[in-house]
XYZ file of C-alpha atoms in Angstrom:
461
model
C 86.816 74.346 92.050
C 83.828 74.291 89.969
C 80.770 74.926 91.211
C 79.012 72.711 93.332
C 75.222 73.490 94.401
C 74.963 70.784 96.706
C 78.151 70.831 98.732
C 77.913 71.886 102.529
C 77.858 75.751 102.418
C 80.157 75.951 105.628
C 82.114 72.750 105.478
C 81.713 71.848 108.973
C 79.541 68.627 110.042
C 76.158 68.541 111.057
C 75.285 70.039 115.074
C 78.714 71.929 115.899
C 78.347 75.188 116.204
C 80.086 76.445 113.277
C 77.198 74.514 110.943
C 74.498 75.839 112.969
C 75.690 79.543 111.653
C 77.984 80.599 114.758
C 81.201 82.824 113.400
C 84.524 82.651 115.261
C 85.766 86.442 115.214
C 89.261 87.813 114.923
C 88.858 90.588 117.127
C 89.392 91.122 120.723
C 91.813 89.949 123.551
C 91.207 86.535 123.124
C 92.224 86.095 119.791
C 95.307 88.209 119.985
C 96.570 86.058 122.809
C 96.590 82.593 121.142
C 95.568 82.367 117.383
C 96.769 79.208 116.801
C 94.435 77.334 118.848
C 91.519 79.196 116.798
C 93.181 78.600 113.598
C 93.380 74.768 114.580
C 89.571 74.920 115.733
C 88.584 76.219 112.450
C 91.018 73.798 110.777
C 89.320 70.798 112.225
C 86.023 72.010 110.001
C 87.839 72.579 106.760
C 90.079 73.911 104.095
C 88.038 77.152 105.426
C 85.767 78.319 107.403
C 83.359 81.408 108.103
C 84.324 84.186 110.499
C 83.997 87.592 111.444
C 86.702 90.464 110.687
C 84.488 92.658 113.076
C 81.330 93.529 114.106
C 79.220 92.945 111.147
C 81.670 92.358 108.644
C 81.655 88.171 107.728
C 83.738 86.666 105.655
C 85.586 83.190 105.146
C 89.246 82.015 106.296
C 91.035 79.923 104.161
C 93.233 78.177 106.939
C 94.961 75.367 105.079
C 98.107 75.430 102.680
C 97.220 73.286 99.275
C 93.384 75.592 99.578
C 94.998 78.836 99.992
C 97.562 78.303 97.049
C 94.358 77.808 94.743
C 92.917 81.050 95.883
C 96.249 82.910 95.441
C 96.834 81.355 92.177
C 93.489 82.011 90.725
C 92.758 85.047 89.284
C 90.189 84.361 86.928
C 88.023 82.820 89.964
C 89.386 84.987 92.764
C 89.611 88.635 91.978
C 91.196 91.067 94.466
C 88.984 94.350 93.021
C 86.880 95.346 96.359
C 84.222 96.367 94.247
C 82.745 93.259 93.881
C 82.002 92.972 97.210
C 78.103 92.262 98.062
C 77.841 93.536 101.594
C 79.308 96.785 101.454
C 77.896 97.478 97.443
C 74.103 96.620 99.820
C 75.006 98.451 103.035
C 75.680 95.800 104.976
C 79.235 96.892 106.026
C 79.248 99.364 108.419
C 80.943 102.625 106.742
C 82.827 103.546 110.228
C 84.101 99.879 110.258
C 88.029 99.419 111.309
C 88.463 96.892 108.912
C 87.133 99.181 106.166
C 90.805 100.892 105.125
C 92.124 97.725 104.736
C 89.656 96.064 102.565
C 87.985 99.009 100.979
C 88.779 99.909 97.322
C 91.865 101.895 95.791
C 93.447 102.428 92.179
C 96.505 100.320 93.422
C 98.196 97.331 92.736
C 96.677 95.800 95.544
C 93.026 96.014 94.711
C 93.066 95.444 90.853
C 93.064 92.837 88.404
C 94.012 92.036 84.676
C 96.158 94.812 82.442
C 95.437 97.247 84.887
C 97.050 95.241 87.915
C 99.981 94.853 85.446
C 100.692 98.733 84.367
C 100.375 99.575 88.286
C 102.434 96.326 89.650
C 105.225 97.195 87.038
C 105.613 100.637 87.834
C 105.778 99.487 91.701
C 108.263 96.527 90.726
C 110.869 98.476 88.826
C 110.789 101.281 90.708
C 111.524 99.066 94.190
C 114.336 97.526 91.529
C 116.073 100.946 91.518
C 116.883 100.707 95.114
C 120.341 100.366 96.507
C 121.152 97.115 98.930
C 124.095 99.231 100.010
C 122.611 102.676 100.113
C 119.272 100.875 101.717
C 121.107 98.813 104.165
C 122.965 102.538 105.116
C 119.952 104.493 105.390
C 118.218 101.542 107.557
C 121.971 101.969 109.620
C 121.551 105.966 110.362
C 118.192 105.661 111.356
C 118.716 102.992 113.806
C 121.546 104.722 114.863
C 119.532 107.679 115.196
C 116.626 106.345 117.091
C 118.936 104.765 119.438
C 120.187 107.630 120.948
C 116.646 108.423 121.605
C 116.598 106.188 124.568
C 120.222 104.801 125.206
C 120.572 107.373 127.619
C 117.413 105.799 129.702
C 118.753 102.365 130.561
C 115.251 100.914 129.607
C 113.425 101.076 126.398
C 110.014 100.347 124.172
C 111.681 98.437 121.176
C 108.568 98.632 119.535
C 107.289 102.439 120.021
C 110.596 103.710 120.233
C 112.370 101.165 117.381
C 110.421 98.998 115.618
C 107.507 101.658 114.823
C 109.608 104.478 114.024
C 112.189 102.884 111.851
C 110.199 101.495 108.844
C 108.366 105.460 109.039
C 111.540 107.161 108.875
C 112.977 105.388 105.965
C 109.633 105.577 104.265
C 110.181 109.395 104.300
C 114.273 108.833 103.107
C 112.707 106.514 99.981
C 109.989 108.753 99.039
C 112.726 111.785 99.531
C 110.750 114.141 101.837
C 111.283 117.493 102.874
C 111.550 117.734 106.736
C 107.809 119.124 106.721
C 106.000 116.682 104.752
C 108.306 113.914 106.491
C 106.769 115.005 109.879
C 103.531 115.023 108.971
C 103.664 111.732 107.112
C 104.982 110.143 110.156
C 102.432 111.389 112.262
C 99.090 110.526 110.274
C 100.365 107.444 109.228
C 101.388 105.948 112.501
C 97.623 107.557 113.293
C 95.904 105.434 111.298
C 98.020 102.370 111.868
C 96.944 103.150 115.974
C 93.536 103.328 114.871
C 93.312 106.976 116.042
C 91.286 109.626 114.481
C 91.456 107.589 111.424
C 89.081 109.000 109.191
C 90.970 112.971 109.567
C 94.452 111.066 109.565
C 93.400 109.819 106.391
C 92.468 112.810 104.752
C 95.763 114.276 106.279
C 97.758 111.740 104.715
C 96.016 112.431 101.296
C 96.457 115.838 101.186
C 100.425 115.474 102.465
C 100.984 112.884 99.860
C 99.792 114.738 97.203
C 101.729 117.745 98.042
C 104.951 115.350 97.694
C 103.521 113.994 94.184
C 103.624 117.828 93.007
C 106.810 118.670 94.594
C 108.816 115.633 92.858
C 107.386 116.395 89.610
C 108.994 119.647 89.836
C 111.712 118.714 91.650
C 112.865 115.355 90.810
C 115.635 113.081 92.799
C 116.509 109.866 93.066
C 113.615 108.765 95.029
C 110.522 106.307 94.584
C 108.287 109.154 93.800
C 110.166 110.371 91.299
C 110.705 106.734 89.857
C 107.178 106.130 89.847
C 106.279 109.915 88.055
C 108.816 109.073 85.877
C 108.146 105.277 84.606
C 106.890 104.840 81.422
C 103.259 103.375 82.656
C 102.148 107.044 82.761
C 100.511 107.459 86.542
C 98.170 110.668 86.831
C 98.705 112.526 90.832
C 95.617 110.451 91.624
C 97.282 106.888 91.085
C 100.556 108.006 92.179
C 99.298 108.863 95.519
C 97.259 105.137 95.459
C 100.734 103.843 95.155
C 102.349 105.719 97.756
C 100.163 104.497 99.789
C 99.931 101.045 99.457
C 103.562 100.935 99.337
C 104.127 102.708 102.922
C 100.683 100.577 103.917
C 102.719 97.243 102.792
C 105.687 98.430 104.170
C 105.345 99.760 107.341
C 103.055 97.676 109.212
C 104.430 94.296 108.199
C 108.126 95.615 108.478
C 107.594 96.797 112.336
C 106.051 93.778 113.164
C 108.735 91.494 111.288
C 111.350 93.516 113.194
C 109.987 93.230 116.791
C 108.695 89.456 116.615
C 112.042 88.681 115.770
C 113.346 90.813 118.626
C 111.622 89.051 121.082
C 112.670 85.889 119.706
C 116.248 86.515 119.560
C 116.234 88.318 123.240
C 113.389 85.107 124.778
C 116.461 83.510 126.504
C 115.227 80.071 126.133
C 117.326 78.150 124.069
C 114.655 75.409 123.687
C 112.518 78.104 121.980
C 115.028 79.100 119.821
C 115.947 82.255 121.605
C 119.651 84.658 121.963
C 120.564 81.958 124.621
C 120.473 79.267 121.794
C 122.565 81.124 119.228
C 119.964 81.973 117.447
C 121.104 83.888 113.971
C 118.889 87.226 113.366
C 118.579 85.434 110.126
C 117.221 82.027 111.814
C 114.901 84.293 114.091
C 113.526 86.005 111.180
C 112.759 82.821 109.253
C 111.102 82.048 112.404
C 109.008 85.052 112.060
C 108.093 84.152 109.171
C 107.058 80.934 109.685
C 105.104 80.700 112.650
C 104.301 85.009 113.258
C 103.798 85.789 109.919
C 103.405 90.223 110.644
C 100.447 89.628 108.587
C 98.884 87.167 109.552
C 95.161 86.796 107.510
C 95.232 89.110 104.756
C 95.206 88.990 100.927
C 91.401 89.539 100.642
C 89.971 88.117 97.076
C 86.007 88.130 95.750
C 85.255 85.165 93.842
C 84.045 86.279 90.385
C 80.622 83.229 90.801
C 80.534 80.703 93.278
C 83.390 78.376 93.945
C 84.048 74.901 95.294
C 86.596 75.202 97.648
C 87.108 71.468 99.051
C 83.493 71.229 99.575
C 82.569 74.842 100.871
C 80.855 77.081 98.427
C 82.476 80.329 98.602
C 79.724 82.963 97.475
C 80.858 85.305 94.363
C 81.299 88.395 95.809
C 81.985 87.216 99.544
C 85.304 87.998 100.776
C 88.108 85.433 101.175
C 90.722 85.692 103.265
C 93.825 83.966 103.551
C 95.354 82.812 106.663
C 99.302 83.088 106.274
C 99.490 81.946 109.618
C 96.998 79.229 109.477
C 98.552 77.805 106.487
C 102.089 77.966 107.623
C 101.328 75.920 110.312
C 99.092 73.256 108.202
C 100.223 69.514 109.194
C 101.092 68.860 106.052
C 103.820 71.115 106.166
C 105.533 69.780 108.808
C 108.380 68.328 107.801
C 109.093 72.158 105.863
C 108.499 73.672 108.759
C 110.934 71.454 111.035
C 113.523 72.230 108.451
C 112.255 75.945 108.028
C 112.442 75.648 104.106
C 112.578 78.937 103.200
C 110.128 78.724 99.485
C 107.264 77.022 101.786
C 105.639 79.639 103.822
C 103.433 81.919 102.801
C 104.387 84.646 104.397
C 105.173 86.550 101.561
C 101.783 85.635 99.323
C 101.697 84.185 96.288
C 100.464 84.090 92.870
C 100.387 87.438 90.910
C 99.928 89.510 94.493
C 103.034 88.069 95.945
C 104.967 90.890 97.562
C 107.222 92.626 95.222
C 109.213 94.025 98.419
C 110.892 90.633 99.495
C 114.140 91.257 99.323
C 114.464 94.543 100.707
C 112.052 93.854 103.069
C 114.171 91.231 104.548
C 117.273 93.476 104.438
C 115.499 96.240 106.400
C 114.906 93.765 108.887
C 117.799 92.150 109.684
C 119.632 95.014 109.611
C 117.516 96.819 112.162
C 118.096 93.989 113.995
C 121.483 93.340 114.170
C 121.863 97.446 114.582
C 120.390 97.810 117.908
C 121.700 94.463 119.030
C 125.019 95.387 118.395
C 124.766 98.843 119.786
C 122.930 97.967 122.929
C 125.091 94.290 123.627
C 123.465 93.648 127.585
C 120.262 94.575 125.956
C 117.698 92.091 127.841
C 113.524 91.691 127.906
C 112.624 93.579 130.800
C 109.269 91.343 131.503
C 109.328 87.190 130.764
C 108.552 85.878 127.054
C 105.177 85.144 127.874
C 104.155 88.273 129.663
C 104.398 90.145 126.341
C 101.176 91.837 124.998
C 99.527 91.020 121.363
C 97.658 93.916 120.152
C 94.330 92.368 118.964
C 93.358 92.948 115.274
C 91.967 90.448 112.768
C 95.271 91.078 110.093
C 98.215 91.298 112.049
C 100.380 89.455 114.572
C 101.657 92.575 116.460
C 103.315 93.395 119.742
C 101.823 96.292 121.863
C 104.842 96.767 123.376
C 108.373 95.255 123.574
C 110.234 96.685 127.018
C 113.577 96.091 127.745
C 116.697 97.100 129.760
C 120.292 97.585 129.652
C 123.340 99.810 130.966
C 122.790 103.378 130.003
C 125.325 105.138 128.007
C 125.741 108.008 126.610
C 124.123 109.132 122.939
C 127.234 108.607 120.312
C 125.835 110.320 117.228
C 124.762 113.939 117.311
C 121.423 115.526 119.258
C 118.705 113.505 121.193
C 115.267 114.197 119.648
C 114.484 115.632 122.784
C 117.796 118.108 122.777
C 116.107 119.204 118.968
C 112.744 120.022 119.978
C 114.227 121.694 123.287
C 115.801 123.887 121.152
C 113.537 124.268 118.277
C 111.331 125.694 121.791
C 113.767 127.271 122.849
C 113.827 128.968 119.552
C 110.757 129.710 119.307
C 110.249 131.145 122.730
C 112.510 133.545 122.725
C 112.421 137.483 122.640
C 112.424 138.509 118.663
C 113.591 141.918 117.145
C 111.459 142.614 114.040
C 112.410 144.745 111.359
C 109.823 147.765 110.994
C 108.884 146.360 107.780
C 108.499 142.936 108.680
C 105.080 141.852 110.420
C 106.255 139.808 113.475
C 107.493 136.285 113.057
C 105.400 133.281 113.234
C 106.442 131.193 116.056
C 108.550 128.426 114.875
C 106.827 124.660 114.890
C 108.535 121.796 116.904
C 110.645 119.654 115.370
C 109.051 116.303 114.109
C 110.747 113.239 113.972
C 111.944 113.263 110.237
C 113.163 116.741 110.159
C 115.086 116.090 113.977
C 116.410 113.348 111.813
C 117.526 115.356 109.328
C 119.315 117.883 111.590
C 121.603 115.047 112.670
C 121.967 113.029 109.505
C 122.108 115.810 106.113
C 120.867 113.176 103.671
């Protein structure tokens, strides 16, 4: 990967279009709804190829396996510190640009490199390494159980907005141990900025909530990843704690939600020849599937080479961002005969290199127990539209559903209040007539219930 001045700068031969400067984007409809045959277009030009995130932000896809494995494993060519980026240090990069909270810098694990990635990754690792299997796998259990009384009562159901979403959030809020206030508010900003709504005030919201937590759990400790993290020996000022909050729920939620519904629709397809419930399909089987060939991210992992690279005959600019295609890779011919077997230690789903995800394990465990939770609870559960009516939600990182719908008998709720009978009577509550002492000034009307503290008036954890 030395340097190579005169290798082809985009790897593609002479008169198509992608050598005569044209960029295939990742944005829009058309991508969403089949990126495989883009990822084998650009394939056909290269171990990678240029393309655009959104409207002026470029950067290069590294699309096959053996290529992307030299990125990931590279840090002293490939750094993942944002800084380094060219375009945005000259005001290239739009400043309102979606892509811009994904890619733009943080003190986190994510977006550093060298000693410092290592204090902040081994506070993250061995704080994750405190968690439970038994206690996760029963928080994962009450929440699912909780959410579906939210809609059994309906005979018809969003397994995405009303599941898949809200289940990674809520346990997000049980890990980080949040009072019912800062719970609610977490939810709500951060499943604001995942919708790409109001993003910019969501963000600020979610800073200012996050820090609040930081203070509380350093005078109020529990057994919680904040306090773990406050308490590890790496030292974290409020500033970095926060930064690893963040990337944690970032990490987390998004790719869990997504991991939890693609496998959903694969296990309730129907088509046996697809691998779906009518085939037998394990939740295990359909997550490896997931995994595999709907990665929940599917082009992420952004790096900056540190001077230009020879990447199988591109040159990759230093300071250019590099992208890896998880889903692109996975699906790399020479990984066939893996994938036919769906060896477990040859996708990339998970990363690789000194970046790999430190959440595997429980990550996986969230999942299929989700899974098998509102399987089992809703058995005649069925996909209320056909497999291939489903809508992808476009985006240049992710492989995510808009919406999962589904029906099934309706029964009745089996484990405490709806959400809806809380904030009824949290209204109810609030709306009614008040004596107030002479000495009192009169009350402030009470707040609806959000979803974390409706939660926590069912399940006292």
């Amino acid at each position: 990967m030395d340097p190579s001045p005169g290798a082809n700068p985009h790897g593609a031969p002479s008169g198509c279009p992608m050598h005569q400067g044209r960029q295939t984007s990742l944005y829009g409809p058309e991508f969403a709804a089949d990126p495989h045959r883009v990822y084998e277009a650009l394939r056909a030009h290269g171990a990678a190829a240029p393309i655009e995130l959104a409207p002026g932000v470029d950067a290069t896809l590294v699309v096959e396996h053996e290529a992307a494995l030299r990125v990931l494993q590279n840090p002293s060519l490939f750094a993942r510190d944002s800084r380094r980026w060219t375009a945005l240090r000259e005001g290239q990069v739009p400043l309102d640009s979606p892509v811009l909270p994904m890619m733009a810098y943080r003190p986190n694990c994510l977006f550093t490199d060298g000693t410092e990635h290592l204090r902040l990754r081994k506070a993250v690792t061995e704080s994750l390494a405190r968690l439970n299997p038994s206690r996760l796998r029963r928080d994962v259990e009450r929440i699912g159980d909780y959410l579906v009384d939210q809609f059994i009562e309906r005979g018809s159901a969003d397994l995405l907005g009303d599941y898949a979403k809200l289940l990674p959030l809520l346990l997000f809020n049980q890990l980080f141990g949040c009072p019912g206030d800062i719970g609610d508010r977490l939810t709500r900003d951060m499943s604001a900025i995942f919708d790409g709504e109001d993003v910019l005030n969501a963000n600020a919201r979610l800073t200012e909530c996050l820090m609040e937590l930081v203070s509380l759990k350093r005078r109020q400790p529990g057994e919680d990843i904040t306090s773990w993290l406050i308490q590890h020996p790496a030292g974290l000022s409020d500033e970095e704690l926060k930064d690893q909050l963040v990337v944690l729920m970032g990490a987390g939620v998004e790719p869990e939600r997504n991991l939890i519904a693609n496998a959903l629709l694969a296990m309730l397809s129907g088509d046996a020849d697809q691998g779906g419930r009518g085939g037998g399909l394990l939740v295990e089987d359909a997550i490896d599937g997931v995994l595999w060939n709907n990665p929940p991210i599917a082009n992420y992992a952004t790096h900056f080479p540190v001077q230009d690279v020879d990447l199988n005959g591109m040159i990759l600019k230093a300071g250019s961002p590099v992208l890896i295609s998880f889903a692109a890779a996975n699906s790399d011919p020479d990984l066939t005969a893996a994938r036919d077997t769906m060896a477990k230690g040859a996708h990339l789903a998970w990363g690789a290199g000194p970046h790999v995800c430190p959440a595997k394990s429980p990550a996986q465990l969230i999942a299929l127990t989700a899974i098998e939770k509102v399987l089992n609870s809703v058995p005649d559960i069925a996909l209320a539209v056909h497999p291939t009516a489903v809508e992808w939600r476009p985006g240049p990182f992710h492989r995510a559903l808009v919406s999962l719908p589904v029906v099934f008998t309706p029964t009745a709720a089996r484990h405490g209040l709806t959400h809806h009978q809380v904030t009824t009577s949290a209204r109810a509550s609030a709306e009614a007539p008040q004596v107030t002492p002479r000495h009192h000034a009169a009350d402030t009307p009470k707040k609806n219930k959000g979803w974390w503290s409706s939660f926590l008036d069912v399940f006292r954890v």
